[in-house]
XYZ file of N, CA and C in Angstrom:
876
model
N -63.330 200.431 141.251
C -63.289 201.755 141.872
C -63.043 202.809 140.798
N -63.748 203.918 140.905
C -63.610 204.982 139.922
C -62.228 205.607 140.002
N -61.712 206.009 138.855
C -60.421 206.682 138.781
C -60.625 208.130 139.205
N -59.991 208.516 140.305
C -60.192 209.867 140.830
C -58.906 210.685 140.795
N -57.945 210.270 139.970
C -56.728 211.069 139.851
C -57.078 212.499 139.447
N -56.414 213.486 140.027
C -56.757 214.884 139.713
C -56.512 215.213 138.247
N -57.342 216.094 137.737
C -57.207 216.555 136.369
C -56.551 217.923 136.333
N -55.852 218.187 135.264
C -55.369 219.529 134.967
C -56.296 220.121 133.908
N -57.040 221.151 134.283
C -58.029 221.756 133.396
C -57.697 223.233 133.207
N -57.540 223.656 131.960
C -57.251 225.060 131.675
C -58.129 225.536 130.525
N -58.506 226.804 130.581
C -59.340 227.404 129.549
C -58.504 228.331 128.673
N -58.934 228.442 127.429
C -58.217 229.298 126.492
C -59.217 229.808 125.457
N -59.054 231.045 125.050
C -59.875 231.613 123.989
C -59.060 231.637 122.705
N -59.584 231.027 121.664
C -58.943 231.023 120.354
C -59.723 231.925 119.405
N -59.062 232.332 118.335
C -59.736 233.118 117.307
C -59.501 232.484 115.949
N -60.537 232.547 115.105
C -60.397 232.101 113.736
C -59.735 233.177 112.895
N -59.519 232.886 111.628
C -58.898 233.859 110.733
C -59.752 235.103 110.558
N -61.057 234.996 110.866
C -61.946 236.153 110.766
C -62.037 236.920 112.078
N -61.170 236.555 113.054
C -61.093 237.195 114.371
C -62.270 236.868 115.277
N -63.139 235.961 114.884
C -64.184 235.503 115.781
C -63.600 234.639 116.886
N -64.068 234.823 118.116
C -63.487 234.162 119.272
C -64.383 233.056 119.812
N -63.753 232.020 120.329
C -64.477 230.916 120.954
C -63.586 230.300 122.018
N -64.181 229.478 122.864
C -63.462 228.941 124.020
C -63.144 227.459 123.835
N -61.955 227.073 124.271
C -61.610 225.664 124.372
C -61.235 225.358 125.817
N -61.369 224.096 126.163
C -60.976 223.606 127.480
C -59.957 222.501 127.259
N -58.810 222.614 127.904
C -57.760 221.603 127.777
C -57.737 220.772 129.055
N -57.841 219.462 128.894
C -57.970 218.549 130.024
C -56.878 217.499 129.940
N -56.144 217.318 131.026
C -55.062 216.341 131.054
C -55.002 215.743 132.454
N -54.303 214.636 132.557
C -54.138 213.970 133.847
C -52.842 213.189 133.821
N -52.266 213.002 134.986
C -51.080 212.157 135.056
C -51.496 210.727 134.749
N -50.773 210.077 133.857
C -51.128 208.717 133.447
C -49.869 207.967 133.057
N -49.933 206.629 133.181
C -48.770 205.820 132.841
C -48.478 205.867 131.343
N -49.519 205.872 130.530
C -49.328 205.934 129.089
C -49.612 207.343 128.584
N -49.026 207.652 127.462
C -49.224 208.961 126.865
C -49.788 208.753 125.468
N -51.094 208.866 125.358
C -51.767 208.607 124.104
C -51.832 209.832 123.213
N -52.384 209.634 122.035
C -52.547 210.721 121.083
C -53.582 211.710 121.608
N -53.484 212.962 121.188
C -54.479 213.951 121.622
C -55.867 213.637 121.078
N -56.862 214.123 121.777
C -58.265 213.934 121.403
C -58.956 215.289 121.383
N -59.734 215.542 120.337
C -60.546 216.757 120.237
C -62.012 216.349 120.319
N -62.773 216.973 121.226
C -64.186 216.678 121.430
C -65.042 217.825 120.915
N -66.017 217.495 120.061
C -66.884 218.503 119.439
C -68.334 218.208 119.836
N -68.958 219.106 120.563
C -70.334 218.877 121.020
C -71.331 219.178 119.916
N -72.562 218.703 120.109
C -73.626 218.945 119.151
C -74.411 220.201 119.470
N -75.610 220.286 118.926
C -76.444 221.463 119.147
C -77.189 221.356 120.477
N -77.596 222.501 120.995
C -78.383 222.622 122.232
C -77.599 222.206 123.473
N -76.278 222.205 123.374
C -75.441 221.890 124.527
C -74.128 222.648 124.385
N -73.200 222.398 125.308
C -71.919 223.099 125.274
C -70.831 222.183 125.797
N -69.708 222.754 126.205
C -68.557 221.947 126.627
C -68.856 221.073 127.839
N -69.895 221.423 128.597
C -70.224 220.651 129.795
C -70.804 219.279 129.466
N -71.167 219.081 128.206
C -71.600 217.749 127.780
C -70.464 216.739 127.945
N -69.237 217.189 127.766
C -68.060 216.317 127.847
C -67.410 216.297 129.228
N -67.578 217.387 129.977
C -66.956 217.479 131.295
C -67.841 218.339 132.179
N -68.418 217.714 133.211
C -69.324 218.445 134.087
C -68.544 219.344 135.031
N -69.264 220.185 135.756
C -68.623 221.058 136.741
C -67.922 220.243 137.828
N -68.360 219.003 138.027
C -67.731 218.121 139.016
C -66.629 217.277 138.387
N -66.248 217.633 137.149
C -65.165 216.969 136.410
C -65.467 215.490 136.153
N -66.722 215.229 135.777
C -67.150 213.904 135.360
C -67.520 213.988 133.882
N -67.102 212.995 133.115
C -67.466 212.979 131.705
C -66.459 212.213 130.877
N -66.781 212.050 129.594
C -65.887 211.325 128.699
C -64.523 212.004 128.611
N -64.485 213.327 128.690
C -63.206 214.039 128.637
C -62.301 213.619 129.789
N -62.860 213.534 130.990
C -62.070 213.126 132.154
C -61.602 211.679 132.004
N -62.485 210.826 131.510
C -62.140 209.411 131.347
C -60.977 209.243 130.373
N -61.049 209.913 129.236
C -59.987 209.772 128.232
C -58.688 210.414 128.710
N -58.795 211.527 129.454
C -57.591 212.153 129.992
C -56.882 211.208 130.960
N -57.657 210.547 131.793
C -57.050 209.622 132.753
C -56.547 208.356 132.070
N -57.027 208.099 130.848
C -56.498 206.980 130.059
C -55.234 207.369 129.308
N -54.809 208.620 129.454
C -53.547 209.048 128.876
C -53.636 209.977 127.690
N -54.854 210.388 127.321
C -55.017 211.259 126.160
C -55.161 212.714 126.595
N -54.306 213.606 126.120
C -54.578 215.031 126.340
C -55.799 215.435 125.517
N -56.769 216.043 126.183
C -58.079 216.300 125.565
C -58.293 217.797 125.371
N -58.831 218.148 124.222
C -59.264 219.516 123.952
C -60.762 219.499 123.671
N -61.523 220.242 124.473
C -62.962 220.372 124.273
C -63.224 221.697 123.562
N -63.955 221.630 122.470
C -64.268 222.828 121.683
C -65.673 223.301 122.028
N -65.832 224.593 122.238
C -67.158 225.175 122.427
C -67.411 226.196 121.329
N -68.568 226.093 120.696
C -68.856 226.987 119.577
C -69.000 228.444 120.020
N -68.811 229.316 119.053
C -68.941 230.751 119.290
C -70.340 231.109 119.818
N -70.354 232.052 120.734
C -71.625 232.596 121.187
C -72.392 231.738 122.159
N -71.881 230.547 122.494
C -72.602 229.664 123.404
C -72.029 229.780 124.812
N -72.916 229.781 125.795
C -72.531 229.736 127.204
C -71.471 230.778 127.504
N -70.272 230.345 127.910
C -69.252 231.291 128.343
C -68.211 231.607 127.269
N -68.501 231.269 125.998
C -67.640 231.772 124.929
C -67.884 233.266 124.768
N -66.894 234.001 124.249
C -67.067 235.452 124.075
C -68.312 235.774 123.264
N -68.951 236.888 123.597
C -70.242 237.232 123.009
C -70.153 238.157 121.792
N -69.022 238.770 121.556
C -68.928 239.770 120.488
C -68.706 239.090 119.140
N -69.682 238.306 118.722
C -69.572 237.528 117.494
C -70.705 237.933 116.558
N -70.417 238.259 115.299
C -71.488 238.745 114.427
C -72.452 237.673 113.924
N -71.966 236.422 113.655
C -72.839 235.442 113.016
C -73.047 234.200 113.870
N -71.986 233.579 114.328
C -72.053 232.428 115.229
C -72.746 231.221 114.611
N -72.515 230.962 113.338
C -73.154 229.846 112.672
C -72.299 228.602 112.660
N -72.886 227.487 112.193
C -72.125 226.250 112.049
C -71.089 226.369 110.938
N -71.418 227.101 109.876
C -70.512 227.197 108.735
C -69.197 227.851 109.112
N -69.248 228.923 109.915
C -67.994 229.567 110.293
C -67.258 228.745 111.348
N -67.994 227.992 112.151
C -67.329 227.084 113.083
C -66.532 226.047 112.298
N -67.118 225.567 111.205
C -66.459 224.581 110.359
C -65.245 225.169 109.654
N -65.402 226.331 109.050
C -64.332 226.876 108.206
C -63.287 227.672 108.970
N -63.661 228.222 110.131
C -62.745 229.085 110.873
C -62.236 228.449 112.169
N -63.165 227.935 112.979
C -62.798 227.541 114.334
C -62.118 226.185 114.418
N -62.673 225.185 113.747
C -62.069 223.852 113.852
C -60.660 223.808 113.252
N -60.369 224.494 112.145
C -58.969 224.561 111.705
C -58.063 225.243 112.736
N -58.586 226.282 113.439
C -57.796 226.935 114.479
C -57.509 225.970 115.626
N -58.500 225.135 115.964
C -58.294 224.113 117.002
C -57.208 223.129 116.571
N -57.289 222.675 115.318
C -56.299 221.724 114.813
C -54.894 222.311 114.885
N -54.750 223.592 114.540
C -53.429 224.226 114.622
C -52.953 224.315 116.067
N -53.876 224.630 116.978
C -53.491 224.745 118.398
C -53.056 223.397 118.943
N -53.767 222.338 118.604
C -53.399 221.001 119.072
C -52.051 220.582 118.480
N -51.837 220.884 117.202
C -50.582 220.499 116.550
C -49.384 221.211 117.170
N -49.588 222.439 117.668
C -48.476 223.149 118.308
C -48.066 222.488 119.616
N -49.005 221.824 120.261
C -48.725 221.230 121.575
C -48.341 219.763 121.513
N -48.708 219.080 120.421
C -48.497 217.632 120.342
C -47.981 217.253 118.960
N -47.014 216.387 118.928
C -46.423 215.993 117.655
C -47.218 214.902 116.951
N -48.129 214.259 117.659
C -48.871 213.145 117.074
C -50.204 213.604 116.510
N -50.723 212.927 115.491
C -52.048 213.249 114.962
C -53.115 213.083 116.036
N -54.197 213.791 115.892
C -55.261 213.795 116.903
C -56.459 212.965 116.460
N -57.116 212.359 117.441
C -58.424 211.759 117.231
C -59.485 212.847 117.410
N -60.498 212.821 116.559
C -61.620 213.746 116.680
C -62.870 212.945 117.026
N -63.594 213.406 118.049
C -64.805 212.733 118.509
C -65.934 213.755 118.535
N -67.053 213.425 117.883
C -68.185 214.336 117.871
C -69.480 213.630 118.201
N -70.350 214.338 118.911
C -71.676 213.810 119.229
C -72.723 214.567 118.434
N -73.671 213.837 117.833
C -74.778 214.422 117.105
C -74.249 215.321 115.994
N -74.704 216.584 115.913
C -74.217 217.468 114.857
C -72.744 217.797 115.041
N -72.210 217.587 116.241
C -70.773 217.747 116.439
C -69.984 216.738 115.622
N -70.544 215.532 115.468
C -69.904 214.538 114.626
C -69.951 214.920 113.159
N -71.084 215.514 112.736
C -71.192 215.999 111.359
C -70.158 217.087 111.116
N -70.012 218.006 112.072
C -69.013 219.058 111.956
C -67.596 218.491 111.895
N -67.282 217.552 112.782
C -65.943 216.962 112.788
C -65.657 216.240 111.477
N -66.637 215.484 110.979
C -66.444 214.761 109.726
C -66.226 215.722 108.569
N -67.024 216.776 108.496
C -66.875 217.745 107.409
C -65.538 218.473 107.508
N -65.092 218.759 108.729
C -63.796 219.415 108.893
C -62.671 218.516 108.391
N -62.726 217.235 108.741
C -61.695 216.296 108.293
C -61.723 216.158 106.774
N -62.917 216.188 106.197
C -63.047 216.013 104.755
C -62.582 217.227 103.971
N -62.764 218.430 104.528
C -62.562 219.632 103.716
C -61.574 220.646 104.273
N -61.241 220.564 105.574
C -60.464 221.638 106.178
C -59.123 221.208 106.765
N -59.005 219.963 107.198
C -57.832 219.539 107.950
C -56.914 218.663 107.101
N -55.627 218.797 107.332
C -54.660 217.949 106.642
C -54.807 216.511 107.122
N -54.845 215.560 106.190
C -55.072 214.164 106.539
C -54.072 213.612 107.521
N -52.813 214.043 107.398
C -51.781 213.513 108.292
C -51.923 214.028 109.717
N -52.780 215.027 109.940
C -52.990 215.569 111.278
C -54.101 214.853 112.026
N -54.777 213.901 111.367
C -55.932 213.225 111.961
C -55.640 211.741 112.112
N -55.749 211.240 113.348
C -55.508 209.823 113.612
C -56.763 208.986 113.407
N -57.925 209.568 113.637
C -59.167 208.828 113.515
C -60.344 209.692 113.904
N -61.531 209.197 113.588
C -62.781 209.921 113.835
C -63.759 209.000 114.545
N -64.362 209.486 115.627
C -65.392 208.736 116.342
C -66.688 209.539 116.274
N -67.727 208.906 115.746
C -69.032 209.530 115.583
C -70.007 208.918 116.586
N -70.590 209.735 117.414
C -71.527 209.280 118.431
C -72.906 209.856 118.113
N -73.815 208.998 117.636
C -75.177 209.426 117.296
C -75.164 210.561 116.287
N -74.366 210.421 115.237
C -74.180 211.496 114.257
C -74.773 211.122 112.907
N -75.613 212.008 112.374
C -76.187 211.817 111.044
C -77.027 213.042 110.689
N -77.451 213.127 109.434
C -78.343 214.201 109.031
C -79.387 213.718 108.013
N -79.345 212.424 107.638
C -80.175 211.927 106.545
C -81.569 211.475 106.946
N -81.771 211.054 108.200
C -83.047 210.456 108.610
C -83.652 211.287 109.738
N -84.984 211.513 109.660
C -85.647 212.318 110.676
C -85.358 213.798 110.466
N -85.094 214.521 111.555
C -84.760 215.949 111.496
C -85.898 216.757 110.854
N -87.136 216.387 111.108
C -88.250 217.038 110.427
C -88.317 218.538 110.700
N -87.963 218.963 111.910
C -88.034 220.383 112.225
C -86.947 221.189 111.521
N -85.946 220.497 110.980
C -84.880 221.176 110.256
C -85.032 221.045 108.743
N -86.045 220.294 108.303
C -86.256 220.067 106.881
C -87.573 220.700 106.452
N -87.709 220.961 105.178
C -88.964 221.513 104.665
C -90.090 220.483 104.755
N -91.304 220.917 105.034
C -91.738 222.309 105.212
C -91.670 222.811 106.655
N -91.417 221.888 107.622
C -91.473 222.290 109.031
C -90.398 223.314 109.374
N -89.275 223.298 108.660
C -88.219 224.235 109.016
C -88.592 225.687 108.711
N -89.628 225.891 107.923
C -90.094 227.258 107.703
C -90.585 227.865 109.013
N -91.279 227.054 109.820
C -91.730 227.520 111.130
C -90.556 227.665 112.089
N -89.622 226.714 112.022
C -88.436 226.786 112.878
C -87.649 228.056 112.596
N -87.444 228.358 111.323
C -86.698 229.561 110.950
C -87.449 230.828 111.356
N -88.766 230.824 111.171
C -89.560 232.012 111.506
C -89.474 232.314 113.004
N -89.649 231.282 113.836
C -89.563 231.474 115.283
C -88.173 231.952 115.685
N -87.157 231.334 115.098
C -85.782 231.695 115.428
C -85.474 233.123 114.999
N -85.992 233.508 113.842
C -85.753 234.873 113.349
C -86.391 235.911 114.274
N -87.581 235.621 114.764
C -88.271 236.563 115.649
C -87.546 236.699 116.978
N -87.125 235.562 117.551
C -86.505 235.578 118.883
C -85.006 235.871 118.841
N -84.390 235.652 117.685
C -82.941 235.812 117.582
C -82.179 234.578 118.000
N -82.897 233.545 118.419
C -82.286 232.273 118.810
C -83.390 231.219 118.838
N -82.987 229.949 118.893
C -83.954 228.867 119.061
C -84.019 228.527 120.546
N -85.195 228.662 121.174
C -85.301 228.465 122.619
C -85.266 226.989 123.006
N -84.087 226.420 122.993
C -83.936 224.994 123.239
C -84.414 224.596 124.628
N -84.091 225.412 125.609
C -84.471 225.063 126.986
C -85.986 225.023 127.140
N -86.663 226.018 126.591
C -88.119 226.063 126.704
C -88.774 224.914 125.948
N -88.160 224.495 124.854
C -88.720 223.425 124.033
C -88.282 222.037 124.489
N -87.458 221.971 125.518
C -86.986 220.687 126.015
C -85.992 220.001 125.113
N -85.277 220.784 124.292
C -84.303 220.203 123.358
C -82.920 220.052 123.967
N -82.643 220.818 124.994
C -81.324 220.768 125.607
C -81.104 221.990 126.473
N -79.958 222.077 127.149
C -79.725 223.152 128.115
C -79.266 224.474 127.523
N -78.957 224.520 126.212
C -78.361 225.723 125.633
C -79.179 226.191 124.429
N -79.626 227.437 124.444
C -80.329 228.021 123.303
C -79.348 228.239 122.153
N -79.805 227.964 120.928
C -78.933 228.066 119.756
C -79.065 229.434 119.080
N -77.935 230.061 118.714
C -77.993 231.301 117.925
C -78.702 231.065 116.599
N -79.327 232.115 116.082
C -80.105 231.985 114.857
C -79.264 231.462 113.697
N -78.045 231.977 113.533
C -77.220 231.583 112.391
C -76.936 230.088 112.396
N -76.747 229.513 113.580
C -76.490 228.070 113.665
C -77.721 227.275 113.252
N -78.893 227.745 113.635
C -80.141 227.067 113.261
C -80.338 227.119 111.752
N -80.099 228.278 111.161
C -80.267 228.411 109.713
C -79.282 227.506 108.974
N -78.035 227.425 109.449
C -77.054 226.531 108.827
C -77.498 225.079 108.933
N -77.976 224.679 110.111
C -78.420 223.297 110.300
C -79.567 222.966 109.348
N -80.498 223.897 109.180
C -81.602 223.675 108.243
C -81.081 223.510 106.820
N -80.132 224.345 106.445
C -79.569 224.258 105.091
C -78.876 222.916 104.874
N -78.146 222.450 105.866
C -77.423 221.178 105.723
C -78.405 220.014 105.606
N -79.451 220.026 106.414
C -80.422 218.937 106.354
C -81.180 218.974 105.022
N -81.535 220.159 104.558
C -82.210 220.270 103.267
C -81.361 219.700 102.136
N -80.040 219.759 102.270
C -79.146 219.305 101.198
C -79.238 217.804 100.955
N -79.872 217.059 101.856
C -79.937 215.606 101.692
C -80.818 215.192 100.520
N -81.577 216.122 99.968
C -82.399 215.776 98.816
C -81.549 215.419 97.591
N -80.349 215.986 97.505
C -79.445 215.664 96.405
C -78.296 214.825 96.928
N -77.126 215.045 96.382
C -75.944 214.327 96.870
C -75.618 214.761 98.289
N -76.057 215.989 98.665
C -75.858 216.467 100.023
C -74.401 216.500 100.421
N -74.157 216.134 101.649
C -72.797 216.132 102.177
C -72.051 214.849 101.843
N -72.736 213.895 101.237
C -72.102 212.603 100.980
C -70.860 212.719 100.107
N -70.867 213.659 99.180
C -69.700 213.849 98.324
C -68.487 214.246 99.149
N -68.684 215.095 100.148
C -67.579 215.462 101.037
C -67.122 214.260 101.857
N -68.072 213.509 102.397
C -67.717 212.395 103.273
C -66.900 211.342 102.535
N -67.114 211.203 101.258
C -66.370 210.212 100.481
C -64.884 210.500 100.462
N -64.492 211.750 100.777
C -63.074 212.113 100.758
C -62.333 211.705 102.028
N -63.054 211.264 103.051
C -62.421 210.911 104.320
C -61.730 209.556 104.197
N -60.470 209.493 104.581
C -59.696 208.251 104.512
C -59.222 207.774 105.878
N -59.443 208.549 106.903
C -58.997 208.199 108.246
C -59.871 207.088 108.822
N -59.378 206.271 109.761
C -60.220 205.276 110.420
C -61.414 205.925 111.123
N -62.559 205.242 111.073
C -63.791 205.813 111.630
C -64.523 204.762 112.465
N -64.977 205.180 113.640
C -65.866 204.388 114.485
C -67.164 205.166 114.640
N -68.293 204.530 114.376
C -69.600 205.148 114.598
C -70.388 204.302 115.582
N -70.957 204.958 116.596
C -71.783 204.272 117.590
C -73.152 204.931 117.586
N -74.186 204.102 117.462
C -75.559 204.595 117.427
C -76.374 203.918 118.517
N -77.241 204.684 119.176
C -78.085 204.126 120.218
C -79.326 203.468 119.645
N -79.635 202.263 120.098
C -80.797 201.536 119.589
C -82.108 202.245 119.908
N -82.132 203.064 120.966
C -83.345 203.783 121.350
C -83.289 205.260 120.979
N -82.369 205.631 120.112
C -82.198 207.029 119.721
C -83.298 207.423 118.736
N -84.130 208.379 119.109
C -85.179 208.876 118.224
C -84.791 210.219 117.608
N -83.734 210.834 118.097
C -83.269 212.105 117.552
C -82.439 211.871 116.297
N -81.463 210.990 116.402
C -80.631 210.585 115.268
C -80.700 209.067 115.153
N -81.700 208.570 114.436
C -81.943 207.123 114.384
C -80.768 206.353 113.787
N -80.700 205.090 114.162
C -79.589 204.237 113.727
C -79.505 204.115 112.213
N -80.658 204.128 111.533
C -80.626 204.024 110.070
C -79.841 205.178 109.461
N -80.011 206.373 110.011
C -79.266 207.519 109.518
C -77.800 207.459 109.877
N -77.490 207.005 111.097
C -76.093 206.883 111.519
C -75.351 205.865 110.659
N -76.038 204.781 110.309
C -75.416 203.773 109.454
C -75.163 204.344 108.049
N -76.137 205.071 107.534
C -75.963 205.680 106.216
C -74.829 206.700 106.226
N -74.689 207.412 107.337
C -73.643 208.432 107.440
C -72.258 207.806 107.320
N -72.001 206.746 108.069
C -70.675 206.132 108.004
C -70.480 205.405 106.670
N -71.556 204.883 106.080
C -71.419 204.224 104.782
C -70.976 205.197 103.701
N -71.322 206.471 103.850
C -70.933 207.477 102.861
C -69.457 207.865 102.962
N -68.825 207.535 104.090
C -67.421 207.888 104.300
C -66.527 206.973 103.475
N -65.483 207.550 102.886
C -64.643 206.804 101.956
C -63.591 205.921 102.584
N -63.395 205.975 103.889
C -62.358 205.196 104.549
C -62.574 203.696 104.370
N -61.471 202.956 104.267
C -61.553 201.498 104.202
C -61.572 200.870 105.599
N -61.351 201.679 106.633
C -61.343 201.212 108.024
C -62.525 201.857 108.736
N -63.685 201.185 108.667
C -64.905 201.726 109.267
C -65.554 200.666 110.148
N -66.011 201.107 111.322
C -66.678 200.209 112.260
C -67.968 200.853 112.732
N -69.067 200.090 112.735
C -70.353 200.590 113.205
C -70.858 199.703 114.332
N -71.197 200.317 115.459
C -71.767 199.582 116.584
C -73.167 200.115 116.872
N -74.134 199.214 116.958
C -75.477 199.555 117.394
C -75.559 199.246 118.887
N -75.660 200.284 119.688
C -75.602 200.122 121.146
C -76.994 199.815 121.695
N -77.260 198.522 121.844
C -78.552 198.089 122.359
C -78.474 196.679 122.924
N -79.509 196.281 123.611
C -79.523 194.973 124.262
C -79.348 193.830 123.263
N -79.948 193.951 122.094
C -79.853 192.880 121.104
C -78.419 192.630 120.664
N -77.559 193.647 120.839
C -76.154 193.521 120.454
C -75.249 193.280 121.653
N -75.839 192.968 122.810
C -75.050 192.641 123.985
C -74.743 193.804 124.904
N -75.329 194.968 124.646
C -75.116 196.106 125.527
C -76.082 196.040 126.702
N -75.753 196.784 127.738
C -76.533 196.759 128.966
C -77.948 197.297 128.772
N -78.100 198.353 127.963
C -79.399 198.973 127.713
C -79.501 199.343 126.234
N -80.698 199.745 125.826
C -80.873 200.393 124.530
C -80.621 201.881 124.751
N -79.526 202.385 124.200
C -79.117 203.759 124.479
C -79.939 204.767 123.685
N -80.230 205.911 124.349
C -80.904 207.003 123.651
C -79.866 208.036 123.214
N -80.340 209.194 122.759
C -79.448 210.167 122.125
C -78.378 210.721 123.067
N -78.746 211.335 124.192
C -77.683 211.809 125.088
C -77.042 210.688 125.886
N -77.832 209.642 126.187
C -77.350 208.579 127.062
C -76.181 207.802 126.525
N -75.946 207.867 125.225
C -74.823 207.142 124.646
C -73.490 207.708 125.129
N -73.550 208.921 125.719
C -72.338 209.544 126.260
C -72.462 209.824 127.755
N -73.601 210.340 128.205
C -73.656 210.913 129.549
C -74.344 210.034 130.594
N -74.772 208.829 130.257
C -75.447 207.978 131.232
C -74.451 207.153 132.044
N -74.913 206.637 133.167
C -74.057 205.764 133.972
C -73.693 204.472 133.237
N -74.639 203.833 132.523
C -74.227 202.666 131.742
C -73.160 202.988 130.700
N -73.227 204.192 130.108
C -72.212 204.574 129.128
C -70.831 204.622 129.759
N -70.763 205.068 131.004
C -69.471 205.089 131.700
C -68.885 203.688 131.790
N -69.778 202.703 131.990
C -69.299 201.341 132.208
C -68.945 200.617 130.918
N -69.655 200.916 129.794
C -69.397 200.106 128.608
C -69.150 200.880 127.310
N -69.643 202.119 127.191
C -69.366 202.882 125.973
C -67.987 203.532 126.059
N -67.719 204.228 127.151
C -66.425 204.896 127.291
C -65.246 203.928 127.151
N -65.267 202.769 127.830
C -64.131 201.846 127.670
C -63.975 201.339 126.237
N -65.078 201.139 125.532
C -64.988 200.683 124.136
C -64.360 201.758 123.256
N -64.708 203.011 123.506
C -64.094 204.093 122.747
C -62.593 204.140 123.012
N -62.219 204.059 124.297
C -60.799 204.096 124.658
C -60.035 202.940 124.023
N -60.652 201.766 123.982
C -59.997 200.604 123.384
C -59.808 200.803 121.882
N -60.812 201.377 121.212
C -60.682 201.640 119.773
C -59.579 202.649 119.510
N -59.492 203.694 120.335
C -58.415 204.668 120.183
C -57.057 203.994 120.335
N -56.928 203.113 121.330
C -55.652 202.432 121.549
C -55.285 201.559 120.361
N -56.280 200.909 119.748
C -56.019 200.050 118.596
C -55.559 200.860 117.380
N -55.959 202.125 117.313
C -55.635 202.944 116.153
C -54.623 204.051 116.503
N -53.919 203.841 117.583
C -52.956 204.833 118.071
C -51.846 205.071 117.040
N -51.622 206.313 116.635
C -50.492 206.586 115.729
C -49.175 206.491 116.487
N -48.092 206.137 115.827
C -46.814 206.013 116.515
C -46.306 207.374 116.969
N -45.534 207.359 118.055
C -44.909 208.585 118.525
C -43.796 208.982 117.578
N -43.579 210.297 117.495
C -42.519 210.794 116.631
C -41.167 210.371 117.172
N -40.264 210.013 116.266
C -38.921 209.588 116.690
C -37.984 210.749 116.859
N -38.447 211.979 116.510
C -37.583 213.135 116.625
C -37.666 213.713 118.017
C-alpha cells in the first residue's frame, strides 16, 4: 500500500549574494526515523515539479516519508520563481544560488546533506560540491542520468551555433514547442550549457570533478538516449571519491524495464525499484547525528 502520510510543504524565496532571487520548496513528513537532509536539483527544461507533482507525488515525497527533510531547488527565472532576474544562467545558479541553499539547509539541520541531481542538475550539484560547498556539509551525491561528455550534439559545435542563434532571437529556448520538456529555458542558461559541453574537448569539467571526495551513487537508464550510459559512467569515473557506485538501470541488470531519461525518476516502475534503492543507499551512507 502506498504511503499516504500527509506532507508538510512550504515555499521560500532565497537570494544569492548578487541579490538574484529563486524559489525553494521544503518538504517534510512525520516519520519514525529522522534522516539527513536532502537537496534536489532539477535539470534543464523542467522545474521543481519534476520532484513533486501538484498531487504531491514524486521522489521528494517518498524521501520525506522515509524520514529525510527535503529541499527542492528551482532555478532563477523558471516557472514561479521571481522574474526580476538579469541573467538567469547556469553559472550564477552554481556560484550564487546553490551555496545559498547549502547555507539555508545548514541553518535548519545540524547534519550534512545529501545532494541529488537529475541530468544537468546532477552536473550542477557535482560542480557545486567540487568548487562551492564545504566538504563537511555534504553527506553524499546521487547522480541520476547526469553527464556532459557523450551526445549533446545540439549543445556542441557546430550544431550549437543554430541553437544559440534561435535562442538569441527568441530570448529563450522553446523547449515545449520542440518536445524537450515542459519548461522553456532562459537564453543565459542555454549559452552556459553550450559552453560547458564545448569544454569537453579539453580537460573540461573533469579537473573539478576530481576534487570530489564525498560518496557518490550514479544511476543511468539503459534506454536513455539523452544522457547515454557511456557518458554517465565516464562522469562518475572522473570523480575523485574512493566510494563510488554505478548502476545501469535495465533489464540485463535485473531491473523491471530499460529506463529512459525522465523515467528513471518519474515513471511508475521507478517508484517501485529506483526510489527504494536510492533511499537504501542514503541510509547506508547516513552521517551520524550531532551529539550536541
